[in-house]
Amino acid sequence: VTTPPPGDVGCILVAAGSGGRLGADRPKAFVELAGRTLLEHATSRVLGGGLVGTVVVVVPADLVGRLPERPGRRVVAGGADRRASVAAGLAALPDGIAVVLVHDVARCLAPTSLVGEVIAALRRGHRAVVPGLPVADTIKQVDGRGFVAGTVDRSSLRAVQTPQGFDRELLARAHAAPPGVPPVTDDAGLVERLGEPVLVIPGHRLAFKITTPDDLAHAGWLLAPA
Ligand code: C5P
């Protein structure tokens, strides 16, 4: 794998979820946090390092017209689930993009440094790279009656985040494969099904997913001036 120049790196920013669990009056991407939308927070952090040349923003179909396209930004309609939304973003990537990041707008505080570390690992020749954090809690499997069925050895577990980075050809091939059972919940899962290696690099606490009103409040505290 050759080192991609910045213009060869694209990012699919998936923002087409309804955000129902957030209880907001608008899709999550357009919810405000410290005066900016979650989409603006995510975009500025992705672009901040000057390493990403193109962002494809995937939003609910009825909101496509609300975001003007700019140089380096395309806006497309999402699909019924996250996988379909990523596929729509992939289809809209311009020619010449060799390396693709897939990032959830819900993880809008993921720092520019993390974006850079994912890209750096891709530049070292890895074709699929995900950030992940060790799991702090003890994880138990529970049976249908609520009793513990087993305790998982947490030392090998990682809670994975986005941005996840891929060689474009590999990600396209992973998305072209038939959906398996159970459905995968991230892009790395599709690559794993191809039997291809996925490197896990250290994640970042700020890359947490904003899902509930509590998460949004937490993000607001993190951004509050001291
Ligand atoms: O539902 P979940 O929390 O896994 O969603 C993760 C990300 O995928 C969110 O940023 C959400 O906007 C996006 N998504 C999407 N299209 C869907 C469902 C989720 O872009 N149909």
PDB file of C-alpha atoms and ligand atoms in Angstrom:
ATOM      1  CA  VAL A   1       0.000   0.000   0.000  1.00  0.00           C
ATOM      2  CA  THR A   2       1.450   3.365  -0.963  1.00  0.00           C
ATOM      3  CA  THR A   3       1.142   6.411   1.265  1.00  0.00           C
ATOM      4  CA  PRO A   4      -1.991   8.302   0.266  1.00  0.00           C
ATOM      5  CA  PRO A   5      -1.668  12.073  -0.055  1.00  0.00           C
ATOM      6  CA  PRO A   6      -4.371  13.989   1.916  1.00  0.00           C
ATOM      7  CA  GLY A   7      -6.534  14.446  -1.177  1.00  0.00           C
ATOM      8  CA  ASP A   8      -6.899  10.692  -1.324  1.00  0.00           C
ATOM      9  CA  VAL A   9      -8.564  10.414   2.080  1.00  0.00           C
ATOM     10  CA  GLY A  10     -12.352  10.663   2.284  1.00  0.00           C
ATOM     11  CA  CYS A  11     -14.678  10.459   5.259  1.00  0.00           C
ATOM     12  CA  ILE A  12     -18.242   9.176   5.252  1.00  0.00           C
ATOM     13  CA  LEU A  13     -20.023  10.891   8.109  1.00  0.00           C
ATOM     14  CA  VAL A  14     -23.173   8.920   8.888  1.00  0.00           C
ATOM     15  CA  ALA A  15     -25.875  11.127  10.266  1.00  0.00           C
ATOM     16  CA  ALA A  16     -29.058   9.570   8.910  1.00  0.00           C
ATOM     17  CA  GLY A  17     -30.351   8.007  12.120  1.00  0.00           C
ATOM     18  CA  SER A  18     -33.544   9.355  13.624  1.00  0.00           C
ATOM     19  CA  GLY A  19     -31.915   9.931  16.994  1.00  0.00           C
ATOM     20  CA  GLY A  20     -35.124   8.786  18.675  1.00  0.00           C
ATOM     21  CA  ARG A  21     -33.399   7.847  21.942  1.00  0.00           C
ATOM     22  CA  LEU A  22     -32.121  11.413  22.288  1.00  0.00           C
ATOM     23  CA  GLY A  23     -35.719  12.635  22.566  1.00  0.00           C
ATOM     24  CA  ALA A  24     -34.949  15.746  20.482  1.00  0.00           C
ATOM     25  CA  ASP A  25     -37.339  17.481  18.082  1.00  0.00           C
ATOM     26  CA  ARG A  26     -34.947  17.001  15.140  1.00  0.00           C
ATOM     27  CA  PRO A  27     -32.503  14.405  13.800  1.00  0.00           C
ATOM     28  CA  LYS A  28     -29.396  14.027  15.903  1.00  0.00           C
ATOM     29  CA  ALA A  29     -27.077  15.653  13.376  1.00  0.00           C
ATOM     30  CA  PHE A  30     -28.959  18.939  13.769  1.00  0.00           C
ATOM     31  CA  VAL A  31     -29.176  18.920  17.559  1.00  0.00           C
ATOM     32  CA  GLU A  32     -27.143  21.736  19.121  1.00  0.00           C
ATOM     33  CA  LEU A  33     -24.323  21.353  21.593  1.00  0.00           C
ATOM     34  CA  ALA A  34     -22.561  24.465  22.919  1.00  0.00           C
ATOM     35  CA  GLY A  35     -23.895  26.563  20.036  1.00  0.00           C
ATOM     36  CA  ARG A  36     -23.030  24.258  17.147  1.00  0.00           C
ATOM     37  CA  THR A  37     -24.782  21.229  15.692  1.00  0.00           C
ATOM     38  CA  LEU A  38     -23.389  17.755  16.307  1.00  0.00           C
ATOM     39  CA  LEU A  39     -22.673  17.613  12.572  1.00  0.00           C
ATOM     40  CA  GLU A  40     -20.608  20.820  12.764  1.00  0.00           C
ATOM     41  CA  HIS A  41     -18.667  19.475  15.744  1.00  0.00           C
ATOM     42  CA  ALA A  42     -17.922  16.221  13.928  1.00  0.00           C
ATOM     43  CA  THR A  43     -17.007  17.890  10.630  1.00  0.00           C
ATOM     44  CA  SER A  44     -14.633  20.420  12.170  1.00  0.00           C
ATOM     45  CA  ARG A  45     -12.772  17.690  14.083  1.00  0.00           C
ATOM     46  CA  VAL A  46     -12.519  15.428  11.029  1.00  0.00           C
ATOM     47  CA  LEU A  47     -11.214  18.239   8.822  1.00  0.00           C
ATOM     48  CA  GLY A  48      -9.154  19.964  11.522  1.00  0.00           C
ATOM     49  CA  GLY A  49      -5.892  18.147  10.859  1.00  0.00           C
ATOM     50  CA  GLY A  50      -5.906  18.846   7.135  1.00  0.00           C
ATOM     51  CA  LEU A  51      -5.619  15.101   6.484  1.00  0.00           C
ATOM     52  CA  VAL A  52      -9.071  14.522   4.987  1.00  0.00           C
ATOM     53  CA  GLY A  53      -9.857  15.975   1.577  1.00  0.00           C
ATOM     54  CA  THR A  54     -13.509  15.032   1.101  1.00  0.00           C
ATOM     55  CA  VAL A  55     -16.423  14.520   3.476  1.00  0.00           C
ATOM     56  CA  VAL A  56     -19.605  12.784   2.369  1.00  0.00           C
ATOM     57  CA  VAL A  57     -22.368  13.628   4.834  1.00  0.00           C
ATOM     58  CA  VAL A  58     -25.210  11.092   4.918  1.00  0.00           C
ATOM     59  CA  VAL A  59     -28.423  12.613   6.273  1.00  0.00           C
ATOM     60  CA  PRO A  60     -32.146  11.713   6.326  1.00  0.00           C
ATOM     61  CA  ALA A  61     -33.604  12.087   2.812  1.00  0.00           C
ATOM     62  CA  ASP A  62     -35.860  15.025   3.715  1.00  0.00           C
ATOM     63  CA  LEU A  63     -32.895  17.028   4.998  1.00  0.00           C
ATOM     64  CA  VAL A  64     -30.530  16.695   2.039  1.00  0.00           C
ATOM     65  CA  GLY A  65     -31.492  20.154   0.760  1.00  0.00           C
ATOM     66  CA  ARG A  66     -30.787  21.759   4.115  1.00  0.00           C
ATOM     67  CA  LEU A  67     -27.035  21.326   3.850  1.00  0.00           C
ATOM     68  CA  PRO A  68     -25.406  23.144   0.962  1.00  0.00           C
ATOM     69  CA  GLU A  69     -22.677  21.266  -0.884  1.00  0.00           C
ATOM     70  CA  ARG A  70     -19.286  22.968  -0.702  1.00  0.00           C
ATOM     71  CA  PRO A  71     -15.937  22.148  -2.230  1.00  0.00           C
ATOM     72  CA  GLY A  72     -14.851  18.984  -0.434  1.00  0.00           C
ATOM     73  CA  ARG A  73     -18.328  18.231   0.916  1.00  0.00           C
ATOM     74  CA  ARG A  74     -21.032  16.090  -0.633  1.00  0.00           C
ATOM     75  CA  VAL A  75     -24.433  15.518   0.933  1.00  0.00           C
ATOM     76  CA  VAL A  76     -26.482  12.382   0.217  1.00  0.00           C
ATOM     77  CA  ALA A  77     -29.600  10.664   1.558  1.00  0.00           C
ATOM     78  CA  GLY A  78     -29.185   7.761   3.961  1.00  0.00           C
ATOM     79  CA  GLY A  79     -30.869   4.375   4.012  1.00  0.00           C
ATOM     80  CA  ALA A  80     -33.052   2.274   6.283  1.00  0.00           C
ATOM     81  CA  ASP A  81     -30.196   1.216   8.538  1.00  0.00           C
ATOM     82  CA  ARG A  82     -26.628   2.273   9.260  1.00  0.00           C
ATOM     83  CA  ARG A  83     -25.189  -0.173   6.770  1.00  0.00           C
ATOM     84  CA  ALA A  84     -27.359   1.218   3.952  1.00  0.00           C
ATOM     85  CA  SER A  85     -26.380   4.746   4.925  1.00  0.00           C
ATOM     86  CA  VAL A  86     -22.667   3.900   4.737  1.00  0.00           C
ATOM     87  CA  ALA A  87     -23.253   2.243   1.349  1.00  0.00           C
ATOM     88  CA  ALA A  88     -24.924   5.440   0.095  1.00  0.00           C
ATOM     89  CA  GLY A  89     -21.904   7.409   1.258  1.00  0.00           C
ATOM     90  CA  LEU A  90     -19.513   4.998  -0.434  1.00  0.00           C
ATOM     91  CA  ALA A  91     -21.384   5.366  -3.719  1.00  0.00           C
ATOM     92  CA  ALA A  92     -20.972   9.153  -3.529  1.00  0.00           C
ATOM     93  CA  LEU A  93     -17.213   9.176  -2.902  1.00  0.00           C
ATOM     94  CA  PRO A  94     -15.358  10.830  -5.752  1.00  0.00           C
ATOM     95  CA  ASP A  95     -12.845   8.931  -7.862  1.00  0.00           C
ATOM     96  CA  GLY A  96      -9.330   9.243  -6.558  1.00  0.00           C
ATOM     97  CA  ILE A  97     -10.201   8.517  -2.944  1.00  0.00           C
ATOM     98  CA  ALA A  98      -8.108   5.513  -1.900  1.00  0.00           C
ATOM     99  CA  VAL A  99      -8.658   5.552   1.844  1.00  0.00           C
ATOM    100  CA  VAL A 100     -12.017   5.938   3.577  1.00  0.00           C
ATOM    101  CA  LEU A 101     -12.925   6.777   7.133  1.00  0.00           C
ATOM    102  CA  VAL A 102     -16.419   5.950   8.359  1.00  0.00           C
ATOM    103  CA  HIS A 103     -17.484   8.058  11.312  1.00  0.00           C
ATOM    104  CA  ASP A 104     -20.704   8.349  13.322  1.00  0.00           C
ATOM    105  CA  VAL A 105     -21.883  11.919  13.797  1.00  0.00           C
ATOM    106  CA  ALA A 106     -23.066  10.638  17.178  1.00  0.00           C
ATOM    107  CA  ARG A 107     -19.352  10.468  18.143  1.00  0.00           C
ATOM    108  CA  CYS A 108     -18.905  14.129  17.273  1.00  0.00           C
ATOM    109  CA  LEU A 109     -16.312  14.879  19.970  1.00  0.00           C
ATOM    110  CA  ALA A 110     -13.832  12.300  18.645  1.00  0.00           C
ATOM    111  CA  PRO A 111     -10.699  14.459  18.452  1.00  0.00           C
ATOM    112  CA  THR A 112      -8.662  15.349  15.384  1.00  0.00           C
ATOM    113  CA  SER A 113      -5.745  13.456  16.963  1.00  0.00           C
ATOM    114  CA  LEU A 114      -7.723  10.199  16.798  1.00  0.00           C
ATOM    115  CA  VAL A 115      -8.544  10.833  13.122  1.00  0.00           C
ATOM    116  CA  GLY A 116      -4.820  11.291  12.540  1.00  0.00           C
ATOM    117  CA  GLU A 117      -3.915   8.078  14.359  1.00  0.00           C
ATOM    118  CA  VAL A 118      -6.351   6.017  12.278  1.00  0.00           C
ATOM    119  CA  ILE A 119      -4.964   7.523   9.070  1.00  0.00           C
ATOM    120  CA  ALA A 120      -1.377   6.967  10.255  1.00  0.00           C
ATOM    121  CA  ALA A 121      -2.082   3.258  10.803  1.00  0.00           C
ATOM    122  CA  LEU A 122      -3.558   3.036   7.291  1.00  0.00           C
ATOM    123  CA  ARG A 123      -0.421   4.692   5.962  1.00  0.00           C
ATOM    124  CA  ARG A 124       1.653   2.036   7.663  1.00  0.00           C
ATOM    125  CA  GLY A 125      -0.069  -0.442   5.359  1.00  0.00           C
ATOM    126  CA  HIS A 126      -3.017  -1.712   7.419  1.00  0.00           C
ATOM    127  CA  ARG A 127      -6.189  -1.973   5.359  1.00  0.00           C
ATOM    128  CA  ALA A 128      -8.730  -1.865   8.201  1.00  0.00           C
ATOM    129  CA  VAL A 129      -8.170   0.078  11.418  1.00  0.00           C
ATOM    130  CA  VAL A 130     -10.527   0.698  14.338  1.00  0.00           C
ATOM    131  CA  PRO A 131     -10.050   2.595  17.595  1.00  0.00           C
ATOM    132  CA  GLY A 132     -11.032   0.683  20.733  1.00  0.00           C
ATOM    133  CA  LEU A 133     -10.853   1.070  24.494  1.00  0.00           C
ATOM    134  CA  PRO A 134     -10.379  -1.652  27.111  1.00  0.00           C
ATOM    135  CA  VAL A 135     -13.599  -2.540  28.905  1.00  0.00           C
ATOM    136  CA  ALA A 136     -13.636  -1.283  32.495  1.00  0.00           C
ATOM    137  CA  ASP A 137     -16.707  -3.167  33.690  1.00  0.00           C
ATOM    138  CA  THR A 138     -16.920  -6.895  34.307  1.00  0.00           C
ATOM    139  CA  ILE A 139     -19.075  -8.330  31.530  1.00  0.00           C
ATOM    140  CA  LYS A 140     -21.554 -11.146  32.242  1.00  0.00           C
ATOM    141  CA  GLN A 141     -23.692 -13.193  29.925  1.00  0.00           C
ATOM    142  CA  VAL A 142     -27.237 -13.471  31.250  1.00  0.00           C
ATOM    143  CA  ASP A 143     -29.804 -16.178  30.520  1.00  0.00           C
ATOM    144  CA  GLY A 144     -33.460 -15.613  29.624  1.00  0.00           C
ATOM    145  CA  ARG A 145     -34.470 -15.696  33.313  1.00  0.00           C
ATOM    146  CA  GLY A 146     -31.976 -13.032  34.367  1.00  0.00           C
ATOM    147  CA  PHE A 147     -29.359 -15.359  35.904  1.00  0.00           C
ATOM    148  CA  VAL A 148     -25.677 -15.199  35.099  1.00  0.00           C
ATOM    149  CA  ALA A 149     -24.733 -17.754  32.480  1.00  0.00           C
ATOM    150  CA  GLY A 150     -21.062 -16.873  32.400  1.00  0.00           C
ATOM    151  CA  THR A 151     -18.420 -14.239  32.950  1.00  0.00           C
ATOM    152  CA  VAL A 152     -16.388 -13.116  29.969  1.00  0.00           C
ATOM    153  CA  ASP A 153     -12.629 -12.602  30.312  1.00  0.00           C
ATOM    154  CA  ARG A 154     -12.502  -8.868  29.771  1.00  0.00           C
ATOM    155  CA  SER A 155      -8.752  -8.665  29.208  1.00  0.00           C
ATOM    156  CA  SER A 156      -9.156  -9.312  25.474  1.00  0.00           C
ATOM    157  CA  LEU A 157     -12.275  -7.165  25.027  1.00  0.00           C
ATOM    158  CA  ARG A 158     -12.304  -3.727  23.391  1.00  0.00           C
ATOM    159  CA  ALA A 159     -15.227  -1.339  23.015  1.00  0.00           C
ATOM    160  CA  VAL A 160     -14.737  -0.061  19.501  1.00  0.00           C
ATOM    161  CA  GLN A 161     -15.450   3.428  18.261  1.00  0.00           C
ATOM    162  CA  THR A 162     -15.319   5.470  15.097  1.00  0.00           C
ATOM    163  CA  PRO A 163     -13.690   6.825  12.955  1.00  0.00           C
ATOM    164  CA  GLN A 164     -12.904   3.426  11.457  1.00  0.00           C
ATOM    165  CA  GLY A 165     -10.509   3.525   8.510  1.00  0.00           C
ATOM    166  CA  PHE A 166     -10.324   1.294   5.441  1.00  0.00           C
ATOM    167  CA  ASP A 167      -8.715   0.799   2.128  1.00  0.00           C
ATOM    168  CA  ARG A 168     -11.532   1.870  -0.190  1.00  0.00           C
ATOM    169  CA  GLU A 169     -11.525  -1.286  -2.291  1.00  0.00           C
ATOM    170  CA  LEU A 170     -11.731  -3.485   0.813  1.00  0.00           C
ATOM    171  CA  LEU A 171     -14.620  -1.501   2.302  1.00  0.00           C
ATOM    172  CA  ALA A 172     -16.529  -1.589  -0.997  1.00  0.00           C
ATOM    173  CA  ARG A 173     -16.021  -5.364  -1.217  1.00  0.00           C
ATOM    174  CA  ALA A 174     -17.174  -5.793   2.391  1.00  0.00           C
ATOM    175  CA  HIS A 175     -20.339  -3.806   1.703  1.00  0.00           C
ATOM    176  CA  ALA A 176     -21.046  -5.747  -1.482  1.00  0.00           C
ATOM    177  CA  ALA A 177     -21.150  -9.067   0.423  1.00  0.00           C
ATOM    178  CA  PRO A 178     -24.593 -10.420   1.367  1.00  0.00           C
ATOM    179  CA  PRO A 179     -25.855  -9.310   4.798  1.00  0.00           C
ATOM    180  CA  GLY A 180     -25.131 -12.030   7.321  1.00  0.00           C
ATOM    181  CA  VAL A 181     -26.847 -13.101  10.528  1.00  0.00           C
ATOM    182  CA  PRO A 182     -26.761 -11.522  13.056  1.00  0.00           C
ATOM    183  CA  PRO A 183     -26.462  -8.132  11.351  1.00  0.00           C
ATOM    184  CA  VAL A 184     -23.161  -6.408  12.033  1.00  0.00           C
ATOM    185  CA  THR A 185     -23.212  -3.054  13.796  1.00  0.00           C
ATOM    186  CA  ASP A 186     -20.016  -1.556  12.428  1.00  0.00           C
ATOM    187  CA  ASP A 187     -18.035  -1.537   9.203  1.00  0.00           C
ATOM    188  CA  ALA A 188     -15.140  -3.509  10.654  1.00  0.00           C
ATOM    189  CA  GLY A 189     -17.622  -6.334  11.237  1.00  0.00           C
ATOM    190  CA  LEU A 190     -18.230  -6.560   7.489  1.00  0.00           C
ATOM    191  CA  VAL A 191     -14.495  -6.697   6.827  1.00  0.00           C
ATOM    192  CA  GLU A 192     -14.096  -9.416   9.487  1.00  0.00           C
ATOM    193  CA  ARG A 193     -16.666 -11.516   7.622  1.00  0.00           C
ATOM    194  CA  LEU A 194     -14.369 -11.437   4.602  1.00  0.00           C
ATOM    195  CA  GLY A 195     -11.679 -12.952   6.806  1.00  0.00           C
ATOM    196  CA  GLU A 196      -9.487  -9.871   6.455  1.00  0.00           C
ATOM    197  CA  PRO A 197      -7.434  -8.576   9.422  1.00  0.00           C
ATOM    198  CA  VAL A 198      -8.657  -5.535  11.332  1.00  0.00           C
ATOM    199  CA  LEU A 199      -6.138  -3.646  13.479  1.00  0.00           C
ATOM    200  CA  VAL A 200      -7.362  -2.164  16.775  1.00  0.00           C
ATOM    201  CA  ILE A 201      -5.519   0.965  17.900  1.00  0.00           C
ATOM    202  CA  PRO A 202      -6.068   2.805  21.208  1.00  0.00           C
ATOM    203  CA  GLY A 203      -9.367   4.669  21.200  1.00  0.00           C
ATOM    204  CA  HIS A 204     -10.176   7.953  22.935  1.00  0.00           C
ATOM    205  CA  ARG A 205     -12.647   8.683  25.718  1.00  0.00           C
ATOM    206  CA  LEU A 206     -13.960  11.707  23.786  1.00  0.00           C
ATOM    207  CA  ALA A 207     -15.051   9.396  20.965  1.00  0.00           C
ATOM    208  CA  PHE A 208     -18.018   8.214  23.058  1.00  0.00           C
ATOM    209  CA  LYS A 209     -21.410   7.938  21.339  1.00  0.00           C
ATOM    210  CA  ILE A 210     -24.079  10.501  22.143  1.00  0.00           C
ATOM    211  CA  THR A 211     -27.224   8.389  22.339  1.00  0.00           C
ATOM    212  CA  THR A 212     -29.346   9.594  25.284  1.00  0.00           C
ATOM    213  CA  PRO A 213     -30.142  13.027  26.773  1.00  0.00           C
ATOM    214  CA  ASP A 214     -27.633  12.198  29.539  1.00  0.00           C
ATOM    215  CA  ASP A 215     -24.894  11.696  26.939  1.00  0.00           C
ATOM    216  CA  LEU A 216     -25.725  15.077  25.408  1.00  0.00           C
ATOM    217  CA  ALA A 217     -25.583  16.749  28.820  1.00  0.00           C
ATOM    218  CA  HIS A 218     -22.234  15.052  29.489  1.00  0.00           C
ATOM    219  CA  ALA A 219     -20.879  16.364  26.175  1.00  0.00           C
ATOM    220  CA  GLY A 220     -22.091  19.847  27.115  1.00  0.00           C
ATOM    221  CA  TRP A 221     -20.207  19.713  30.423  1.00  0.00           C
ATOM    222  CA  LEU A 222     -17.054  18.640  28.639  1.00  0.00           C
ATOM    223  CA  LEU A 223     -17.290  21.665  26.335  1.00  0.00           C
ATOM    224  CA  ALA A 224     -18.315  24.170  29.011  1.00  0.00           C
ATOM    225  CA  PRO A 225     -15.792  26.921  29.658  1.00  0.00           C
ATOM    226  CA  ALA A 226     -13.904  26.429  32.930  1.00  0.00           C
TER     227      ALA A 226
HETATM  228  O1  C5P B   1     -28.158   3.541  15.604  1.00  0.00           O
HETATM  229  P1  C5P B   1     -26.728   3.733  15.921  1.00  0.00           P
HETATM  230  O2  C5P B   1     -26.530   4.435  17.227  1.00  0.00           O
HETATM  231  O3  C5P B   1     -25.852   2.522  15.773  1.00  0.00           O
HETATM  232  O4  C5P B   1     -26.225   4.774  14.829  1.00  0.00           O
HETATM  233  C1  C5P B   1     -24.870   5.069  14.669  1.00  0.00           C
HETATM  234  C2  C5P B   1     -24.719   6.109  13.592  1.00  0.00           C
HETATM  235  O5  C5P B   1     -25.292   5.640  12.382  1.00  0.00           O
HETATM  236  C3  C5P B   1     -25.381   7.450  13.920  1.00  0.00           C
HETATM  237  O6  C5P B   1     -24.449   8.496  13.636  1.00  0.00           O
HETATM  238  C4  C5P B   1     -26.576   7.479  13.002  1.00  0.00           C
HETATM  239  O7  C5P B   1     -26.910   8.784  12.562  1.00  0.00           O
HETATM  240  C5  C5P B   1     -26.128   6.620  11.831  1.00  0.00           C
HETATM  241  N1  C5P B   1     -27.266   5.999  11.129  1.00  0.00           N
HETATM  242  C6  C5P B   1     -27.461   6.311   9.782  1.00  0.00           C
HETATM  243  N2  C5P B   1     -28.528   5.763   9.097  1.00  0.00           N
HETATM  244  C7  C5P B   1     -29.390   4.950   9.719  1.00  0.00           C
HETATM  245  C8  C5P B   1     -29.194   4.617  11.085  1.00  0.00           C
HETATM  246  C9  C5P B   1     -28.115   5.151  11.770  1.00  0.00           C
HETATM  247  O8  C5P B   1     -26.699   7.086   9.200  1.00  0.00           O
HETATM  248  N3  C5P B   1     -30.429   4.479   9.018  1.00  0.00           N
END
